[in-house]
Short mmCIF file of C-alpha atoms and ligand atoms in Angstrom, two decimals:
data_model
loop_
_atom_site.label_atom_id
_atom_site.label_comp_id
_atom_site.label_asym_id
_atom_site.label_seq_id
_atom_site.Cartn_x
_atom_site.Cartn_y
_atom_site.Cartn_z
CA MET Z 55 -23.53 6.02 25.77
CA ASN Z 56 -20.45 6.00 23.42
CA PRO Z 57 -19.11 2.61 22.32
CA PRO Z 58 -16.09 1.75 24.23
CA PRO Z 59 -12.71 3.02 22.21
CA LYS Z 60 -11.30 0.69 19.93
CA ALA Z 61 -7.66 -0.67 20.47
CA LYS Z 62 -5.22 0.73 18.33
CA VAL Z 63 -3.84 -1.55 15.66
CA THR Z 64 -0.56 -2.90 15.89
CA SER Z 65 1.63 -5.07 13.44
CA GLU Z 66 1.32 -8.04 15.98
CA ALA Z 67 -2.58 -7.38 15.71
CA ILE Z 68 -2.51 -7.67 11.95
CA ARG Z 69 -0.23 -10.89 12.19
CA SER Z 70 -2.76 -12.30 14.70
CA MET Z 71 -5.48 -11.79 12.06
CA LYS Z 72 -4.00 -14.31 9.91
CA GLN Z 73 -3.43 -16.83 12.72
CA ARG Z 74 -7.06 -16.55 13.46
CA GLY Z 75 -8.19 -16.84 9.78
CA GLU Z 76 -9.74 -13.32 9.63
CA LYS Z 77 -9.15 -11.57 6.48
CA ILE Z 78 -7.26 -8.29 6.45
CA PRO Z 79 -9.01 -5.46 4.20
CA SER Z 80 -6.58 -2.60 3.46
CA LEU Z 81 -6.79 0.66 1.74
CA THR Z 82 -4.72 3.70 0.82
CA ALA Z 83 -5.05 7.20 2.16
CA TYR Z 84 -3.07 10.37 1.33
CA ASP Z 85 -5.12 12.98 3.60
CA PHE Z 86 -6.81 13.55 6.74
CA PRO Z 87 -10.64 13.01 5.61
CA MET Z 88 -9.78 9.89 3.70
CA ALA Z 89 -7.95 8.55 6.63
CA ARG Z 90 -10.92 9.25 8.95
CA LEU Z 91 -13.43 7.74 6.77
CA LEU Z 92 -11.46 4.68 6.24
CA ASP Z 93 -10.79 4.28 10.17
CA GLN Z 94 -14.77 4.91 10.82
CA ALA Z 95 -15.52 2.06 8.13
CA GLY Z 96 -13.18 -0.22 10.19
CA ILE Z 97 -10.24 -0.84 8.08
CA PRO Z 98 -7.36 -2.06 10.20
CA LEU Z 99 -4.56 -1.18 7.99
CA ILE Z 100 -4.37 2.31 6.02
CA LEU Z 101 -1.35 2.69 3.73
CA VAL Z 102 0.14 6.06 2.65
CA GLY Z 103 1.22 4.59 -0.65
CA ASP Z 104 3.54 6.27 -2.91
CA SER Z 105 0.62 5.72 -5.58
CA LEU Z 106 0.16 9.01 -4.07
CA GLY Z 107 2.22 10.20 -7.09
CA MET Z 108 -0.20 9.11 -9.83
CA VAL Z 109 -3.49 9.46 -7.68
CA VAL Z 110 -2.94 12.44 -5.92
CA LEU Z 111 0.19 14.59 -7.40
CA GLY Z 112 -0.24 13.83 -11.18
CA TYR Z 113 3.02 12.09 -11.93
CA PRO Z 114 3.23 9.52 -14.63
CA ASP Z 115 4.57 6.76 -12.10
CA THR Z 116 5.76 6.29 -8.53
CA THR Z 117 9.34 7.13 -9.31
CA HIS Z 118 8.95 10.93 -8.93
CA VAL Z 119 7.63 10.71 -5.43
CA THR Z 120 10.04 12.24 -2.99
CA MET Z 121 10.61 11.86 1.00
CA ALA Z 122 9.19 15.19 1.57
CA GLU Z 123 6.12 14.52 -0.32
CA MET Z 124 5.48 11.16 1.55
CA GLU Z 125 6.16 13.02 4.90
CA HIS Z 126 3.62 15.68 4.02
CA HIS Z 127 1.02 13.31 3.37
CA VAL Z 128 1.62 11.12 6.29
CA ARG Z 129 1.31 13.72 8.51
CA ALA Z 130 -2.02 14.60 7.03
CA VAL Z 131 -3.31 10.95 7.69
CA ALA Z 132 -1.60 10.84 11.07
CA ARG Z 133 -3.69 13.84 12.06
CA ALA Z 134 -6.84 11.62 12.04
CA LYS Z 135 -5.58 9.74 14.69
CA PRO Z 136 -6.83 6.50 13.20
CA THR Z 137 -7.17 3.37 15.16
CA ALA Z 138 -5.87 1.63 12.07
CA MET Z 139 -2.23 1.03 11.68
CA VAL Z 140 -0.69 3.74 9.49
CA VAL Z 141 1.78 2.11 7.20
CA ALA Z 142 3.79 4.47 4.82
CA ASP Z 143 5.95 3.67 1.67
CA LEU Z 144 9.46 4.39 1.69
CA PRO Z 145 9.96 6.29 -1.99
CA TYR Z 146 11.86 5.47 -5.03
CA ARG Z 147 15.68 5.37 -4.23
CA SER Z 148 15.17 6.40 -0.36
CA TYR Z 149 16.35 2.96 0.49
CA GLU Z 150 19.35 1.95 -1.41
CA THR Z 151 21.81 1.68 1.58
CA VAL Z 152 21.12 0.37 5.13
CA GLU Z 153 21.77 4.07 6.63
CA ALA Z 154 19.41 5.67 4.29
CA ALA Z 155 16.66 2.97 4.66
CA VAL Z 156 16.82 3.32 8.45
CA ASP Z 157 17.13 7.28 8.33
CA ASN Z 158 14.12 7.67 6.06
CA ALA Z 159 12.05 5.08 7.76
CA LYS Z 160 12.72 6.96 10.98
CA ARG Z 161 11.43 10.26 9.23
CA LEU Z 162 8.33 8.70 8.06
CA VAL Z 163 7.63 7.37 11.60
CA ALA Z 164 8.46 11.03 13.02
CA ALA Z 165 5.82 12.03 10.41
CA GLY Z 166 3.23 9.61 12.07
CA ALA Z 167 3.73 6.21 10.36
CA GLU Z 168 3.46 3.08 12.49
CA GLY Z 169 5.27 0.99 9.78
CA VAL Z 170 6.97 1.34 6.40
CA LYS Z 171 6.69 -0.55 3.12
CA ALA Z 172 9.40 -0.96 0.67
CA GLU Z 173 9.61 -3.00 -2.54
CA GLY Z 174 11.88 -6.18 -2.86
CA GLY Z 175 13.10 -9.12 -1.16
CA ARG Z 176 16.64 -10.62 -1.21
CA LEU Z 177 17.97 -7.58 -2.65
CA ILE Z 178 17.04 -5.44 0.30
CA GLN Z 179 17.07 -7.98 3.01
CA PRO Z 180 20.01 -6.07 4.95
CA GLN Z 181 17.74 -2.72 4.98
CA VAL Z 182 14.64 -4.53 6.15
CA ARG Z 183 16.47 -6.33 8.89
CA ALA Z 184 18.10 -2.88 9.99
CA ILE Z 185 14.75 -1.29 10.00
CA VAL Z 186 13.29 -3.84 11.93
CA GLU Z 187 16.07 -3.92 14.47
CA SER Z 188 15.61 -0.29 14.88
CA GLY Z 189 11.99 -0.87 16.06
CA ILE Z 190 9.97 -0.06 13.00
CA PRO Z 191 7.53 -2.63 11.83
CA PHE Z 192 8.19 -3.47 8.13
CA LEU Z 193 5.64 -4.62 5.54
CA GLY Z 194 7.16 -6.12 2.24
CA HIS Z 195 6.04 -5.77 -1.43
CA LEU Z 196 6.59 -8.42 -4.04
CA GLY Z 197 5.60 -9.23 -7.28
CA MET Z 198 5.11 -6.35 -9.45
CA LEU Z 199 7.24 -3.57 -8.13
CA PRO Z 200 5.69 -0.38 -9.18
CA GLN Z 201 9.16 1.55 -8.50
CA HIS Z 202 10.86 -0.64 -11.30
CA VAL Z 203 7.95 0.00 -13.99
CA LEU Z 204 10.68 2.04 -16.05
CA GLU Z 205 13.04 -0.92 -15.98
CA GLU Z 206 10.46 -3.63 -16.57
CA GLY Z 207 8.54 -1.44 -19.50
CA GLY Z 208 5.09 -1.80 -17.91
CA TYR Z 209 3.15 -3.53 -15.21
CA ARG Z 210 3.20 -7.28 -15.91
CA VAL Z 211 1.66 -10.28 -13.92
CA LYS Z 212 4.55 -12.17 -11.78
CA GLY Z 213 4.78 -15.99 -11.25
CA LYS Z 214 3.80 -17.33 -14.48
CA ARG Z 215 7.17 -18.76 -15.04
CA GLU Z 216 8.96 -21.47 -12.78
CA ALA Z 217 11.84 -19.19 -12.44
CA GLU Z 218 9.59 -16.28 -11.41
CA GLN Z 219 7.87 -18.29 -8.88
CA GLN Z 220 11.18 -19.68 -7.20
CA ALA Z 221 12.44 -16.16 -7.15
CA LEU Z 222 9.09 -14.81 -5.43
CA LEU Z 223 9.35 -17.64 -2.76
CA ALA Z 224 12.95 -17.04 -2.03
CA ASP Z 225 12.12 -13.18 -1.78
CA ALA Z 226 9.24 -14.08 0.65
CA ASP Z 227 11.65 -16.27 2.71
CA ALA Z 228 14.22 -13.33 2.96
CA LEU Z 229 11.36 -10.88 4.17
CA VAL Z 230 10.23 -13.33 6.95
CA GLU Z 231 13.82 -13.93 7.92
CA ALA Z 232 14.46 -10.14 8.21
CA GLY Z 233 11.39 -9.79 10.27
CA ALA Z 234 8.63 -8.38 8.11
CA PHE Z 235 5.16 -8.68 9.59
CA GLY Z 236 3.48 -8.94 6.43
CA VAL Z 237 3.88 -8.66 2.54
CA VAL Z 238 2.07 -7.11 -0.26
CA LEU Z 239 1.77 -9.25 -3.44
CA GLU Z 240 0.95 -7.18 -6.34
CA LEU Z 241 0.04 -8.78 -9.66
CA VAL Z 242 1.32 -12.21 -8.46
CA THR Z 243 -0.54 -15.27 -10.45
CA PRO Z 244 -3.53 -16.50 -7.94
CA LEU Z 245 -2.04 -20.01 -7.64
CA VAL Z 246 1.47 -18.56 -6.60
CA ALA Z 247 -0.20 -16.10 -4.37
CA LYS Z 248 -2.32 -18.88 -2.79
CA GLU Z 249 0.96 -20.85 -2.22
CA MET Z 250 2.81 -18.33 -0.72
CA THR Z 251 -0.18 -17.47 1.46
CA ALA Z 252 -0.15 -21.09 2.94
CA ARG Z 253 3.56 -21.29 3.16
CA LEU Z 254 4.44 -17.92 4.78
CA PRO Z 255 4.06 -17.54 8.58
CA ILE Z 256 3.26 -13.77 8.06
CA PRO Z 257 0.12 -12.36 6.31
CA THR Z 258 -0.12 -11.85 2.55
CA ILE Z 259 -2.04 -8.93 1.39
CA GLY Z 260 -2.73 -8.94 -2.46
CA ILE Z 261 -3.78 -6.50 -5.15
CA GLY Z 262 -4.56 -8.18 -8.37
CA SER Z 263 -3.19 -11.72 -6.83
CA GLY Z 264 -6.63 -13.54 -6.58
CA GLN Z 265 -8.82 -14.13 -3.70
CA ASP Z 266 -6.65 -16.57 -1.35
CA CYS Z 267 -4.45 -13.90 0.05
CA ASP Z 268 -4.58 -13.29 3.72
CA GLY Z 269 -5.83 -9.78 3.06
CA GLN Z 270 -6.70 -7.35 0.17
CA ILE Z 271 -5.39 -4.07 -0.72
CA LEU Z 272 -6.70 -1.54 -2.90
CA VAL Z 273 -5.74 2.03 -4.03
CA THR Z 274 -9.11 3.84 -2.45
CA PRO Z 275 -9.68 6.29 -5.44
CA ASP Z 276 -9.62 3.12 -7.90
CA LEU Z 277 -12.29 1.48 -5.51
CA LEU Z 278 -14.43 4.62 -5.51
CA GLY Z 279 -14.12 5.22 -9.30
CA MET Z 280 -12.67 8.79 -8.89
CA LEU Z 281 -9.89 8.10 -11.73
CA PRO Z 282 -11.59 7.05 -14.62
CA TRP Z 283 -8.58 7.91 -16.87
CA PHE Z 284 -6.81 4.87 -15.46
CA SER Z 285 -8.22 1.45 -16.51
CA LEU Z 286 -7.10 -1.41 -14.20
CA LYS Z 287 -8.10 -5.02 -14.70
CA HIS Z 288 -8.09 -5.75 -10.97
CA VAL Z 289 -10.42 -3.29 -9.68
CA LYS Z 290 -14.09 -3.04 -10.40
CA PRO Z 291 -15.03 0.47 -8.92
CA LYS Z 292 -18.00 0.20 -6.34
CA LEU Z 293 -18.88 3.77 -7.14
CA ASN Z 294 -18.78 6.12 -10.00
CA ALA Z 295 -17.34 9.02 -7.93
CA ALA Z 296 -15.82 10.68 -10.81
CA ASP Z 297 -19.40 11.13 -12.74
CA GLN Z 298 -21.16 11.90 -9.54
CA MET Z 299 -18.84 14.60 -8.56
CA ARG Z 300 -18.92 16.23 -12.27
CA ALA Z 301 -22.70 15.92 -12.22
CA VAL Z 302 -23.01 17.50 -8.59
CA VAL Z 303 -20.69 20.42 -9.91
CA LYS Z 304 -22.31 21.18 -13.17
CA GLU Z 305 -25.65 21.20 -11.30
CA TRP Z 306 -24.58 23.47 -8.71
CA LYS Z 307 -22.93 25.76 -11.54
CA GLU Z 308 -26.18 25.83 -13.30
CA ALA Z 309 -28.11 26.74 -10.50
CA ILE Z 310 -25.89 29.69 -9.50
CA SER Z 311 -25.95 30.88 -13.27
CA LYS Z 312 -29.54 31.37 -13.51
O1 KIV B 91 1.60 2.57 -3.43
C1 KIV B 91 0.50 1.91 -3.23
O2 KIV B 91 -0.52 2.24 -3.03
C2 KIV B 91 0.69 0.44 -3.14
C3 KIV B 91 -0.52 -0.38 -3.10
C4 KIV B 91 -0.73 -0.48 -4.43
C5 KIV B 91 -0.25 -1.57 -2.46
O3 KIV B 91 1.98 0.14 -2.83
#
C-alpha cells in the first residue's frame, strides 16, 4: 500500500516548526529533477535562489539575474509539484518600488512560487508589507546581502560590530512587523544569530551563521560538491559529485573509444 500523501508545506507550517522546536532544513533547487529529489528526501522548504546566476548560469554574481530567468527556473521547479514550500528570490532591482515589488512577486507566483524572498530590512519594509498584503508569503534575508556584493566589495561576515548588531536587530524587527514568515541570516556571527533566533517570533534560517538558527539553508550544488571552483568556509561538501562525474564520463568515453 502507498503511504498517505504528505500535506503541502505552507508558510504557517514553517512558522509552526519553530514553535515546536523542530529544525527547518532548507535547500536550493533550480530545476525539475533537483526539486523532485529534495522533496523525496523530505526537505520542507525549497528555495529557487538567485544563486542560480552563479551556480547554473555562469554569472560572476547574483546582480545579473533577471526576472525572466527566475520565472523560467521557478516553472521547472514547480513542475515537480513538491510537497515542500517553493520560495523564489526576487532578483536584483526587481523590488525597488512597492509597485514593482508586488508586480514581480505576482509574476513569480504565477510561475509556481508559493512565497518570495528579497534582501534587506527597514529599507524594503513598505515593499514587504505590500507583498504580504497582496497575499504572498514573504521570507526575509539579512546579514551578508549577495545582491549588494559590488557595493560592499566582497562577502563579509556581519554582526561583529555593535552598530551592525543593532542594525540587524532593527531590520529583523521591521520584517516581523511587515509580516514576513521567516528570515534567512547569511554570514551573521553565530552569537548575534543566536540572539536573533531567541528574540524573533519567526524562524531564522541560517547560512554560515552558526548552529543556533531555527533552520539551515545551503546552495545544494555546494552541499553535493558539484562546484569545486568555488571554495566556501561555511560548507563542507558531503559528496564529491564533481570528481565522480568527471570519472564516470572519462570511463564511459574510454569504454566507447576502444
Ligand atoms: O540565492 C540563494 O541561493 C540564497 C541562499 C544562499 C539563501 O539566497
